[in-house]
CSV table of C-alpha atoms in Angstrom, one decimal:
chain,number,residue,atom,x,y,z
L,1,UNK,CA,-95.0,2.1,23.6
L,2,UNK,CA,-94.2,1.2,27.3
L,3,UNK,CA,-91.1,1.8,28.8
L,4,UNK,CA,-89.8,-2.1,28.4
L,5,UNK,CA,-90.3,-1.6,24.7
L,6,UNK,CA,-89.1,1.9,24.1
L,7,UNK,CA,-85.7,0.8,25.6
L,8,UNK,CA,-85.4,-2.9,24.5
L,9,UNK,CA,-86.1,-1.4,20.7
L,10,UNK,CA,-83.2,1.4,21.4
L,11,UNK,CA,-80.4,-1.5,22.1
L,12,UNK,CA,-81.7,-3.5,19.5
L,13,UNK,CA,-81.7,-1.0,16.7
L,14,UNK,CA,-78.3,0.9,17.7
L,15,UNK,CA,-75.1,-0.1,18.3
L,16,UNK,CA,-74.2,0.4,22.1
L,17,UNK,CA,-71.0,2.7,21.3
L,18,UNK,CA,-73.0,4.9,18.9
L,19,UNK,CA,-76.1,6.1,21.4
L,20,UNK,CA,-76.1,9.7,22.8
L,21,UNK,CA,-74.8,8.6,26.0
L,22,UNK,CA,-71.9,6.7,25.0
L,23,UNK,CA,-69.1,7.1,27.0
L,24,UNK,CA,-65.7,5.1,26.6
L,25,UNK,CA,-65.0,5.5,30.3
L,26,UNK,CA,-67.2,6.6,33.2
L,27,UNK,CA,-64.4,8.9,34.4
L,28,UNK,CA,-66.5,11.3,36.5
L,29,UNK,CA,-68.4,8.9,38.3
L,30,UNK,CA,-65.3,6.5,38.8
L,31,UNK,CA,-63.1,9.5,40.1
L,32,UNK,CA,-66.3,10.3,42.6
L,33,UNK,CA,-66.6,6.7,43.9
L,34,UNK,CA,-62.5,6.1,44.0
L,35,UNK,CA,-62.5,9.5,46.2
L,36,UNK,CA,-65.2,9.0,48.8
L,37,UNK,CA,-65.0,5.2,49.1
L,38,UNK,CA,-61.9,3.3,49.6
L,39,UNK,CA,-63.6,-0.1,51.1
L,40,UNK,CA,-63.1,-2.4,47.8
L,41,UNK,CA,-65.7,-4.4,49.2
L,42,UNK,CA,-68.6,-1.8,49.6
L,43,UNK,CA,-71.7,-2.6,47.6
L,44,UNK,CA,-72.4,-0.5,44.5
L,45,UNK,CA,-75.4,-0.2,42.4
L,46,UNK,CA,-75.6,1.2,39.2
L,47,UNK,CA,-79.2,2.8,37.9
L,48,UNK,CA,-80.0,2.5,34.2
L,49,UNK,CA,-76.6,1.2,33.5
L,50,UNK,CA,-77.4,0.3,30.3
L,51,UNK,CA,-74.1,-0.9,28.6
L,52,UNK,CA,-72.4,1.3,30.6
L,53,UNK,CA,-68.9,0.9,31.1
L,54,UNK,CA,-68.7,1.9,34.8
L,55,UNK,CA,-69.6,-1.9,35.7
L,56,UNK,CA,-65.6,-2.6,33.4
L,57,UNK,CA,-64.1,0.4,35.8
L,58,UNK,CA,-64.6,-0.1,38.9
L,59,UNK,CA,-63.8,-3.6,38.2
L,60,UNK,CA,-60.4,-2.8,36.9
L,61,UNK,CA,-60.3,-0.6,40.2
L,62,UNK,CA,-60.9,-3.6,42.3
L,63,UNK,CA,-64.5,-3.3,43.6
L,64,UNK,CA,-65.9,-6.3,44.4
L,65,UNK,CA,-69.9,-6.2,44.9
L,66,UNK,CA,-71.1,-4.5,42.0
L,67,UNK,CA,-74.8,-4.7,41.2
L,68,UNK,CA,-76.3,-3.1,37.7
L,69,UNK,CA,-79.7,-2.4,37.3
L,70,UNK,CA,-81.6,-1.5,34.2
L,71,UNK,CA,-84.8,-1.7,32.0
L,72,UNK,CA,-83.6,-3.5,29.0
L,73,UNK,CA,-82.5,-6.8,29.2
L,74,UNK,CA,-80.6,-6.5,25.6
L,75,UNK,CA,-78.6,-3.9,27.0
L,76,UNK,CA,-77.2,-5.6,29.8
L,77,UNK,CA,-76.8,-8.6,27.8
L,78,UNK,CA,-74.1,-6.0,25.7
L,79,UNK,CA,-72.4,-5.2,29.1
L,80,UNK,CA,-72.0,-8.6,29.7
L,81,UNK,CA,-70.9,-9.7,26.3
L,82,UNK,CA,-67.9,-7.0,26.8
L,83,UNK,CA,-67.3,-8.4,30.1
L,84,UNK,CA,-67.2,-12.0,29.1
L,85,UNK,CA,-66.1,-14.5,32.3
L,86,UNK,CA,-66.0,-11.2,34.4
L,87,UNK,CA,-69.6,-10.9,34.3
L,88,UNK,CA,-70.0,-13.8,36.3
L,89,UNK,CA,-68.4,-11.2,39.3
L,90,UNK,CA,-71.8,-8.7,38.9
L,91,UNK,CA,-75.0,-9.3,40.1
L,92,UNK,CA,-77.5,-8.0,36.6
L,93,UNK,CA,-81.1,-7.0,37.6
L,94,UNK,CA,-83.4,-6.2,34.5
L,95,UNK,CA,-86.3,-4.0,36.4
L,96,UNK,CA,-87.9,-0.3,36.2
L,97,UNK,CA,-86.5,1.0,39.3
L,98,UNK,CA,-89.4,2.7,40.0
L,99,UNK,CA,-90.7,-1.1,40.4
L,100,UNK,CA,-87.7,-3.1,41.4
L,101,UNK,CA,-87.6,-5.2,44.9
L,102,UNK,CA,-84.8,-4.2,46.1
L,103,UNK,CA,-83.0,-5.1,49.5
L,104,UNK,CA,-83.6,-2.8,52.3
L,105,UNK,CA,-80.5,-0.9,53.2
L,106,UNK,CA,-77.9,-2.8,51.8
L,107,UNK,CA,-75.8,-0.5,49.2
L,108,UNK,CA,-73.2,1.8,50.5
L,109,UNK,CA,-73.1,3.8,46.7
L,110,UNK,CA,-75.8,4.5,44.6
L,111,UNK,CA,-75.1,5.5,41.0
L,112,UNK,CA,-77.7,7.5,38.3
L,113,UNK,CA,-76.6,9.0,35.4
L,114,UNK,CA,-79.0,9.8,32.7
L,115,UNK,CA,-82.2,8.0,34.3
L,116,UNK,CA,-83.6,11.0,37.0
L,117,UNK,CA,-83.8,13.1,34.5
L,118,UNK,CA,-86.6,11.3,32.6
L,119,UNK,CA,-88.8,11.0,35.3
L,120,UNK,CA,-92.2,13.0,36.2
L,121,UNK,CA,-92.7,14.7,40.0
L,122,UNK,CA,-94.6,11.5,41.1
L,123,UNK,CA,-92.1,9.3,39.9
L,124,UNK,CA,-89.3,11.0,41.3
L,125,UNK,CA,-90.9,11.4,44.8
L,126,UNK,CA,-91.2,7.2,43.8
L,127,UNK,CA,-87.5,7.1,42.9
L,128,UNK,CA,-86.1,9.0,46.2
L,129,UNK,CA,-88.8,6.6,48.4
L,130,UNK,CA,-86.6,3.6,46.7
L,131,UNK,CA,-83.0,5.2,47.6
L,132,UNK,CA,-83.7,5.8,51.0
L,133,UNK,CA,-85.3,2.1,51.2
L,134,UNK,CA,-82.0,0.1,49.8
L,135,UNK,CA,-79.1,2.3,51.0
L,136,UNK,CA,-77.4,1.9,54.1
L,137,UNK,CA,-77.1,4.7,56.8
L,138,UNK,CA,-74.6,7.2,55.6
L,139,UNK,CA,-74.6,5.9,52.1
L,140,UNK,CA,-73.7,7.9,49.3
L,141,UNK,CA,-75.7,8.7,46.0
L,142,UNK,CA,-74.0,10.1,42.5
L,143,UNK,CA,-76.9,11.6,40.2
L,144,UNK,CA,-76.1,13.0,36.8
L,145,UNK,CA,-78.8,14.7,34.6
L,146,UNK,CA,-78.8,17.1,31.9
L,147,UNK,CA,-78.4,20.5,32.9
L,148,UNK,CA,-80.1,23.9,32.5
L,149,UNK,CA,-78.2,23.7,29.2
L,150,UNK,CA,-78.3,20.4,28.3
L,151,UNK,CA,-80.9,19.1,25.6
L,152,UNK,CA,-84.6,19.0,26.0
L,153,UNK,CA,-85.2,15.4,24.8
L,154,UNK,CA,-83.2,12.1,25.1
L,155,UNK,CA,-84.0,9.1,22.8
L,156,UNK,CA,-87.6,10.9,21.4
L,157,UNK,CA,-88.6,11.0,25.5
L,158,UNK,CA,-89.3,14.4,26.8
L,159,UNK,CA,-86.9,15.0,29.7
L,160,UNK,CA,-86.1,17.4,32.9
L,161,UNK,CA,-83.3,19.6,33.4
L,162,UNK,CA,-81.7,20.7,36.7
L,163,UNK,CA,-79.2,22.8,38.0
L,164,UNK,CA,-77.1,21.5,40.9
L,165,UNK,CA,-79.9,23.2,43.5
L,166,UNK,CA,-82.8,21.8,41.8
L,167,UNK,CA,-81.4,18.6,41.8
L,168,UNK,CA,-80.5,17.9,45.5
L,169,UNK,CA,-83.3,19.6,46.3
L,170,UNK,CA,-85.5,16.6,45.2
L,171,UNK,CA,-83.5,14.4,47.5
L,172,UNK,CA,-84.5,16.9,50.4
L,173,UNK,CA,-82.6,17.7,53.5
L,174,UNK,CA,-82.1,14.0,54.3
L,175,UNK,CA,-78.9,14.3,52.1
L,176,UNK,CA,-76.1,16.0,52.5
L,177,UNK,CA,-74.6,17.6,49.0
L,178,UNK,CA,-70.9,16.8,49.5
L,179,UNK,CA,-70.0,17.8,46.0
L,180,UNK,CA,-71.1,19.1,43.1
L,181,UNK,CA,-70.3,19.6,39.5
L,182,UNK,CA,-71.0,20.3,35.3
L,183,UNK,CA,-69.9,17.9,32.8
L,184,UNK,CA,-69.6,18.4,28.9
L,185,UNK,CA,-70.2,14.7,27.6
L,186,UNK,CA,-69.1,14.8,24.0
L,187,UNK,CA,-71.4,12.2,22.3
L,188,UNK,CA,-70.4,9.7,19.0
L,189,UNK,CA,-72.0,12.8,16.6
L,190,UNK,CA,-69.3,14.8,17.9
L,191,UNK,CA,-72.2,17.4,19.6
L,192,UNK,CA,-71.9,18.6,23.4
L,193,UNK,CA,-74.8,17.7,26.1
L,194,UNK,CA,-74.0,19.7,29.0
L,195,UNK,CA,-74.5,17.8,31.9
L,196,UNK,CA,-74.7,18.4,35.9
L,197,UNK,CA,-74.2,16.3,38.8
L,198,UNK,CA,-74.9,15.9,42.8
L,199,UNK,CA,-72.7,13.7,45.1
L,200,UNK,CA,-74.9,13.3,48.4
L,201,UNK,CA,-74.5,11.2,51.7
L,202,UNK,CA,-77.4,10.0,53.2
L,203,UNK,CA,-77.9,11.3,56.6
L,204,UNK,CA,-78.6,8.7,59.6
L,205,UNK,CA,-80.9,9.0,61.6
């Protein structure tokens, strides 16, 4: 099964609010983006949203140019059921990003969580050669994985786990880790995935 399928067949067999990675509110990543950008009107992409609720957040926080970006069509089609007339604010992009055209430098935040961690060495080295294409100098990336604790499969996929190190390492010395943390995501079944992230600003050049 491709990766298209794999995803499309997740949000069309499972309620959005009961997958692992359900979270009511995207408070780490919302508290990271309200701290370290205060221009309402910088552009924001978010990777794999999903059905995320980020995209609902930062609108209630009064960001304006939101983009989200993910594999599955039917789960951004959930997102912007929820968001009803708002979704007409957010620019949706169904693509791989590994794939996706984006626009060369032209996001000041870049926002993962729960996609880098499924990808293999070539397709990460693919993934970082896309970040460094479509943000702007000095932009800023959040990337959240599972970490050294966290589980060794997501959705039947095999997956990679990092510590804080590991993980900025693969962006290389062209970011600079600003801050860095551990979250425990309590998911619907009431388990704990333990969970790192890396908040990085893109050197210029």
């Amino acid at each position: 099964m491709d990766k298209h399928t794999h995803w499309q067949s997740i949000y069309n067999e499972k309620n959005a609010t009961q997958v692992s990675w359900f979270q009511e509110h995207a408070d780490t990543s919302l508290r990271i983006i309200q701290q370290y950008e205060n221009n309402k009107n910088a552009t924001i992409i978010d990777i794999g949203a999903g059905a995320s609720p980020l995209v609902d957040d930062l609108l209630e926080a009064g960001y304006a140019n939101i983009e989200v970006l993910d594999i599955s069509s039917q789960a951004l089609a959930i997102a912007q059921k929820r968001l009803a007339n708002k979704q007409q604010r957010i620019i949706w992009r169904t693509a791989d990003i590994l794939k996706a055209k984006l626009p060369s430098q032209s996001y000041d935040v870049w926002h993962d969580r729960a996609v880098f961690h499924f990808l293999t060495e070539e397709d990460r080295a693919r993934y970082v050669e896309q970040v460094c294409h479509a943000l702007k100098p000095n932009g800023k990336v959040i990337i959240s994985t599972f970490g050294p604790d966290g589980p060794l499969k997501c959705s039947g996929l095999p997956i990679v786990r990092y510590d804080h190190d590991s993980l900025h390492n693969e962006f290389g010395t062209g970011f600079k880790l600003i801050e860095h943390g551990q979250e425990d995501h309590l998911t619907p079944d009431g388990s704990v995935q333990k969970f790192v992230y890396c908040f990085c600003k893109m050197e210029s050049t």
